[in-house]
JSON list of C-alpha atoms in Angstrom, two decimals:
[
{"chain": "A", "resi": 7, "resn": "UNK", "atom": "CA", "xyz": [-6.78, 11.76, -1.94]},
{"chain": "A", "resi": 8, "resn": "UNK", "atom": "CA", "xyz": [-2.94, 13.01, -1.69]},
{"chain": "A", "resi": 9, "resn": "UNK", "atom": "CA", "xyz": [-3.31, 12.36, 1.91]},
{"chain": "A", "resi": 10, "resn": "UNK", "atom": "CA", "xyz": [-4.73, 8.54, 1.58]},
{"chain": "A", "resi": 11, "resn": "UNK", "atom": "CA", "xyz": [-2.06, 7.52, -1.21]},
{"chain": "A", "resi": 12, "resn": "UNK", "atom": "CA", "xyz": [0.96, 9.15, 1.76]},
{"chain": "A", "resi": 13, "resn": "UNK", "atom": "CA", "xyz": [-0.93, 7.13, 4.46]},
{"chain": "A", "resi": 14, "resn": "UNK", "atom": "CA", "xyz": [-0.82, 4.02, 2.24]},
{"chain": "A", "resi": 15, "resn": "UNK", "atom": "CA", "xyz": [2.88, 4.81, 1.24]},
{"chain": "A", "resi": 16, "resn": "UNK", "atom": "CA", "xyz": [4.28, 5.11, 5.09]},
{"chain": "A", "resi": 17, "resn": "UNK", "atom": "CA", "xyz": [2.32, 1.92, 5.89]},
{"chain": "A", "resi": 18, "resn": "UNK", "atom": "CA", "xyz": [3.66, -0.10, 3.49]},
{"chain": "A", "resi": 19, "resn": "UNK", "atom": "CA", "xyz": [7.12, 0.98, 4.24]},
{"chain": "A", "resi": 20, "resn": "UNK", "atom": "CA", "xyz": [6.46, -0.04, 8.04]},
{"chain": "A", "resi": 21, "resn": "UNK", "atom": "CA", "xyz": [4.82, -3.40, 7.09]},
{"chain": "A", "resi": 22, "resn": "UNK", "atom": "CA", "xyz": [7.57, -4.19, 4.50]},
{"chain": "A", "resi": 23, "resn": "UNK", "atom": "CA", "xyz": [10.15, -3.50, 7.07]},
{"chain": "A", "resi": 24, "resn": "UNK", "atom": "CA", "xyz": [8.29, -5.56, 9.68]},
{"chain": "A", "resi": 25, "resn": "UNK", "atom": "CA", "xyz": [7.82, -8.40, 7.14]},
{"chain": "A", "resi": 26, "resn": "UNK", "atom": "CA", "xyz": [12.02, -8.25, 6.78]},
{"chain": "A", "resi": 27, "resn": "UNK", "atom": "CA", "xyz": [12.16, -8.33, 10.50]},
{"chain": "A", "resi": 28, "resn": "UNK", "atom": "CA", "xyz": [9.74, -11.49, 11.12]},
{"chain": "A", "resi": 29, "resn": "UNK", "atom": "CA", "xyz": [11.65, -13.90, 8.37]},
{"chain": "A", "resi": 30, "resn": "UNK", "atom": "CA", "xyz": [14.72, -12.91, 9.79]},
{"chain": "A", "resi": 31, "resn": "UNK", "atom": "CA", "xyz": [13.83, -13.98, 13.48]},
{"chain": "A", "resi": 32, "resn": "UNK", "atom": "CA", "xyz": [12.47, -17.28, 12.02]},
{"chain": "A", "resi": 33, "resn": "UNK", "atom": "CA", "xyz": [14.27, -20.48, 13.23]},
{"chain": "A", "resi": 34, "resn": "UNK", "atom": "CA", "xyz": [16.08, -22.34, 10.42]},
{"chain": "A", "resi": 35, "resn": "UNK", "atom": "CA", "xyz": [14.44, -25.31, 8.78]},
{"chain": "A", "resi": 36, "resn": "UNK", "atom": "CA", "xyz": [18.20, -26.96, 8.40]},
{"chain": "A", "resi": 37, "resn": "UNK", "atom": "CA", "xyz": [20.13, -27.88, 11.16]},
{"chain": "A", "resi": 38, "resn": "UNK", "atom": "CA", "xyz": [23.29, -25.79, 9.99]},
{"chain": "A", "resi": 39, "resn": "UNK", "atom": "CA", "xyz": [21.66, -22.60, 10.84]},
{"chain": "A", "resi": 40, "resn": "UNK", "atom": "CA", "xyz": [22.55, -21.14, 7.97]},
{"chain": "A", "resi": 41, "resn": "UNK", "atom": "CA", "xyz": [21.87, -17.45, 7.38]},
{"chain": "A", "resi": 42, "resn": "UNK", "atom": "CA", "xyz": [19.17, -17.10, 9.93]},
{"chain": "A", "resi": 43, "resn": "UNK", "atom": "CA", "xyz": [20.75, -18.24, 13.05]},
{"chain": "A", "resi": 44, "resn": "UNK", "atom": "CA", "xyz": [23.30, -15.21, 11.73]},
{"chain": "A", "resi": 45, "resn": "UNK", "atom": "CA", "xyz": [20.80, -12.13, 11.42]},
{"chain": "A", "resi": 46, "resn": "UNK", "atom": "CA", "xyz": [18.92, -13.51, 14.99]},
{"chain": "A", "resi": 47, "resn": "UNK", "atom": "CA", "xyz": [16.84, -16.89, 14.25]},
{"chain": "A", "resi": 48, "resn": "UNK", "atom": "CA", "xyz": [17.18, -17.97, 17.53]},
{"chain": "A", "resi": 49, "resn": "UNK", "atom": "CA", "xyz": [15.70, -14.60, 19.05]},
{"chain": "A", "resi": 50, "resn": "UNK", "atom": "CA", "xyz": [12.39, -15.75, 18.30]},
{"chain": "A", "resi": 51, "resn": "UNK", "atom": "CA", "xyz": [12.03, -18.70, 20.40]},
{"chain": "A", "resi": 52, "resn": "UNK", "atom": "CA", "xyz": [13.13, -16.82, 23.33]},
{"chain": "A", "resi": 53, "resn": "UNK", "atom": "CA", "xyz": [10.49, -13.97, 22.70]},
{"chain": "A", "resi": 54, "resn": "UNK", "atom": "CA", "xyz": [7.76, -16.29, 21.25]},
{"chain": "A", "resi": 55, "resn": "UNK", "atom": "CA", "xyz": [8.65, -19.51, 23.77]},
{"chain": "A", "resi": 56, "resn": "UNK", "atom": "CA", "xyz": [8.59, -23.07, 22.30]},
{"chain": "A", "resi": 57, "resn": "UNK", "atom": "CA", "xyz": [5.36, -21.96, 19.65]},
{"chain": "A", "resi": 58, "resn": "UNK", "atom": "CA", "xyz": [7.69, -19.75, 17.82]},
{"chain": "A", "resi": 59, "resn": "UNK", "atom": "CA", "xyz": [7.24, -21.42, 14.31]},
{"chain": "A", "resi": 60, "resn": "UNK", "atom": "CA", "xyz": [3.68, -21.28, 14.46]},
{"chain": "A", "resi": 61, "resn": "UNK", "atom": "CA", "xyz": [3.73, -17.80, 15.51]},
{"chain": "A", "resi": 62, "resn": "UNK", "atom": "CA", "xyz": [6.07, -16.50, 13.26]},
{"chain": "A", "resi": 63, "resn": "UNK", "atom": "CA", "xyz": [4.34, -18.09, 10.06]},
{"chain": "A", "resi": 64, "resn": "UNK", "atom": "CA", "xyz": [0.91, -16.67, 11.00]},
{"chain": "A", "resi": 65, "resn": "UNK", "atom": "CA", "xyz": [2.74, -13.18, 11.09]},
{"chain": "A", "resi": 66, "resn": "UNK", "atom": "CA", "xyz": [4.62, -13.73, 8.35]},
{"chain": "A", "resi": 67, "resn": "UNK", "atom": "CA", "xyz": [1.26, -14.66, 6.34]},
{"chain": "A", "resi": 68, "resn": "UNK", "atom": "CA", "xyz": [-0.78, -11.92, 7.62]},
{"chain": "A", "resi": 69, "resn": "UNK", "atom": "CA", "xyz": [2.04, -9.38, 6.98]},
{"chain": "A", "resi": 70, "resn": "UNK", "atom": "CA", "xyz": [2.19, -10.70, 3.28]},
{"chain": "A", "resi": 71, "resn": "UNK", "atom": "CA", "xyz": [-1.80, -10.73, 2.80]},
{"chain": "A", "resi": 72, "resn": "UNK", "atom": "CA", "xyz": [-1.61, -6.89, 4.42]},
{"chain": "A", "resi": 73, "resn": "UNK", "atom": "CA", "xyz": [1.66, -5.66, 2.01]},
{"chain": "A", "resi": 74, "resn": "UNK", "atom": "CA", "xyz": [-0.39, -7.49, -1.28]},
{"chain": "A", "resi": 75, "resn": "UNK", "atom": "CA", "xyz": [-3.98, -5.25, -0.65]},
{"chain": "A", "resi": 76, "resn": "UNK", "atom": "CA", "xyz": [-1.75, -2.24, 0.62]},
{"chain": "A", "resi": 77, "resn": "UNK", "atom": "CA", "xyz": [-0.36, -2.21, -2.46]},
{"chain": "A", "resi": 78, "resn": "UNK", "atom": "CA", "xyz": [-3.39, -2.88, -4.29]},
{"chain": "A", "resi": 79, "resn": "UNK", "atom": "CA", "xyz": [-4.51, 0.15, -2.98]},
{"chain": "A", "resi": 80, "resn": "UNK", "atom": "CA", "xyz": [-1.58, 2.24, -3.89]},
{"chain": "A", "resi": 81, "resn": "UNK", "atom": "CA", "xyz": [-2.06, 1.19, -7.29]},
{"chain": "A", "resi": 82, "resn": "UNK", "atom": "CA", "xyz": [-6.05, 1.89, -7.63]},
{"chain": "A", "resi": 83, "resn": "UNK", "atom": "CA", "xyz": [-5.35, 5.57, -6.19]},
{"chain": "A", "resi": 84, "resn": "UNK", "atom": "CA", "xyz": [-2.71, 6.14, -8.46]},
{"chain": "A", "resi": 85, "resn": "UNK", "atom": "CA", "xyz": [-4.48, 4.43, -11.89]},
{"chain": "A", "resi": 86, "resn": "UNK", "atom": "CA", "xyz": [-5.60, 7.61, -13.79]},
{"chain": "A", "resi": 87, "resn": "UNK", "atom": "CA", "xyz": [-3.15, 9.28, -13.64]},
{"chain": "A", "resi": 88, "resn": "UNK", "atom": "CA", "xyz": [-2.96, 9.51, -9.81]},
{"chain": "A", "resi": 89, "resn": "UNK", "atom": "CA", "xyz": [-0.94, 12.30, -8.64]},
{"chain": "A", "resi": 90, "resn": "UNK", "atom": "CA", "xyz": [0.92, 14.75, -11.16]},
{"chain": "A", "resi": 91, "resn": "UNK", "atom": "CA", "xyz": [4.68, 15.15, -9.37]},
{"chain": "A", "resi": 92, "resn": "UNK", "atom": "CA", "xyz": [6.81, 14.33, -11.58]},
{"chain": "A", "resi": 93, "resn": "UNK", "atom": "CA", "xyz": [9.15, 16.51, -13.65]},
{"chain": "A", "resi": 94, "resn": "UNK", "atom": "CA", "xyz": [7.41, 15.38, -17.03]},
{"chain": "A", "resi": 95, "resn": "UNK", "atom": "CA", "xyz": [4.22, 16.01, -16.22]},
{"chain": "A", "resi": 96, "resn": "UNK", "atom": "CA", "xyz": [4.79, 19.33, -15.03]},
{"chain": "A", "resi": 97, "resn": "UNK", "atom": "CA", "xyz": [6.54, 20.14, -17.78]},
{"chain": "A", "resi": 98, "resn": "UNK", "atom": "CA", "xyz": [4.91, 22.54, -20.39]},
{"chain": "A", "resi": 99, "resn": "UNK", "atom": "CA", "xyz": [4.96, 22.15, -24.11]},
{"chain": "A", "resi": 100, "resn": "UNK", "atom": "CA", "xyz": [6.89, 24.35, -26.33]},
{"chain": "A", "resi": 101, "resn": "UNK", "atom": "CA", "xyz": [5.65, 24.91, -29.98]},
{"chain": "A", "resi": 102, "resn": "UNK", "atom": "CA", "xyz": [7.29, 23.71, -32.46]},
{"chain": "A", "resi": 103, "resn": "UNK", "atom": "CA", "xyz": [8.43, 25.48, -35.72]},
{"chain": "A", "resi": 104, "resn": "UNK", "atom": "CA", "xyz": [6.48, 24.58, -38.41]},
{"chain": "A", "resi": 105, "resn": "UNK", "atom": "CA", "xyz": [8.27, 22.26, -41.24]},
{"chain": "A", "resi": 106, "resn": "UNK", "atom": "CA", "xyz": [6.82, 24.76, -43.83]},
{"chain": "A", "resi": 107, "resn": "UNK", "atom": "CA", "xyz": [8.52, 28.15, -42.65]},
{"chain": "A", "resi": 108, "resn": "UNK", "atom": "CA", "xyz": [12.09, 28.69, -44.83]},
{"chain": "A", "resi": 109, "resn": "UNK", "atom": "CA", "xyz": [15.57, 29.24, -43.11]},
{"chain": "A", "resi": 110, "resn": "UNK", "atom": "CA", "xyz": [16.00, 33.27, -43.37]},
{"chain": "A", "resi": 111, "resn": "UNK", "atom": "CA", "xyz": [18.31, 34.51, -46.12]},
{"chain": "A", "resi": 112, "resn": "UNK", "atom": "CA", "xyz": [21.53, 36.30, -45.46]},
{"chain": "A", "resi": 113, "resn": "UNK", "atom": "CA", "xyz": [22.66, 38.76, -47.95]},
{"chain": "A", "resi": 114, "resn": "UNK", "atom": "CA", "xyz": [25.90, 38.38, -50.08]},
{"chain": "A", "resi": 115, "resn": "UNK", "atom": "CA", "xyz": [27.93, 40.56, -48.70]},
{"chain": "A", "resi": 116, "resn": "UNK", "atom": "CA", "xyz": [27.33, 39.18, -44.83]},
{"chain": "A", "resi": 117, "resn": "UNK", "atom": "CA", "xyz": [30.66, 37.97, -43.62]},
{"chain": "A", "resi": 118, "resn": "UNK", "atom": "CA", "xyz": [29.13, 34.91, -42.37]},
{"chain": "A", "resi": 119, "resn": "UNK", "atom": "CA", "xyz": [27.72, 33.86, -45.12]},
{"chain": "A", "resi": 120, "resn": "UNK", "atom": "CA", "xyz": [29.10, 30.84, -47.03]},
{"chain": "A", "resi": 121, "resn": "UNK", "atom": "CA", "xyz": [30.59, 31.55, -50.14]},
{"chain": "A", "resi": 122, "resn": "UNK", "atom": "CA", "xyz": [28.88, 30.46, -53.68]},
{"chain": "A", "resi": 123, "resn": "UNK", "atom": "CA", "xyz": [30.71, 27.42, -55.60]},
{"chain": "A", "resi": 124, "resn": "UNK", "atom": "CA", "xyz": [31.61, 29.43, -57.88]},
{"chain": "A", "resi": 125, "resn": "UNK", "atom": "CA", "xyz": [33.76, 32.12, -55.67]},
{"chain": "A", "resi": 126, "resn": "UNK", "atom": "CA", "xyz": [35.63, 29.07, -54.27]},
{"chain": "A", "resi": 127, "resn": "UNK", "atom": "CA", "xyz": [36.77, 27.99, -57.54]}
]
């Protein structure tokens, strides 16, 4: 199972960062360019040809449908409890002291010891 849920991990890393890739070589819808036309947008049309739109929406689509069950799937293997890595559930629990065990006495003469009231008067 540890080796599905790393399978499903490094694929949706790869189709996230495709997903990034395909909006960004999407034409712009306004005639400005805007940010688009800065990280590539007219790449695609010379890759893709005149279709480019079409193409690039399908992808985009498919790429979100994929990244939605991917992670659907990284969240039913890891319901349960899934794998135990981190540091808190690795962690072992330390006894407590019981609330009904007294605070040891020190003798009189320790030098440590606080004085009574009535020495500090």
């Amino acid at each position: 199972m540890a080796f599905l849920l790393g399978v499903l991990l490094v694929l949706e890393a790869i189709v996230a960062l495709l997903m990034v890739a395909v909006v960004m070589l999407q034409p712009p819808k306004d005639p400005s360019g805007g940010m688009g036309s800065a990280f590539g947008g007219g790449f695609g049309e010379e890759v893709f040809g005149g279709h480019t739109g079409n193409v690039l929406s399908r992808t985009t689509v498919v790429l979100g449908v994929l990244l939605t069950l991917n992670t659907l799937g990284i969240a039913f293997l890891m319901r349960d409890g899934g794998l135990k890595t981190s540091l808190a559930d690795q962690e072992e629990v330390i006894p407590t002291v019981p609330a009904t065990q007294q605070a040891p006495v020190l003798p009189a003469n320790n030098p440590i010891a606080p004085m009574a009231p009535e020495a500090q008067k």
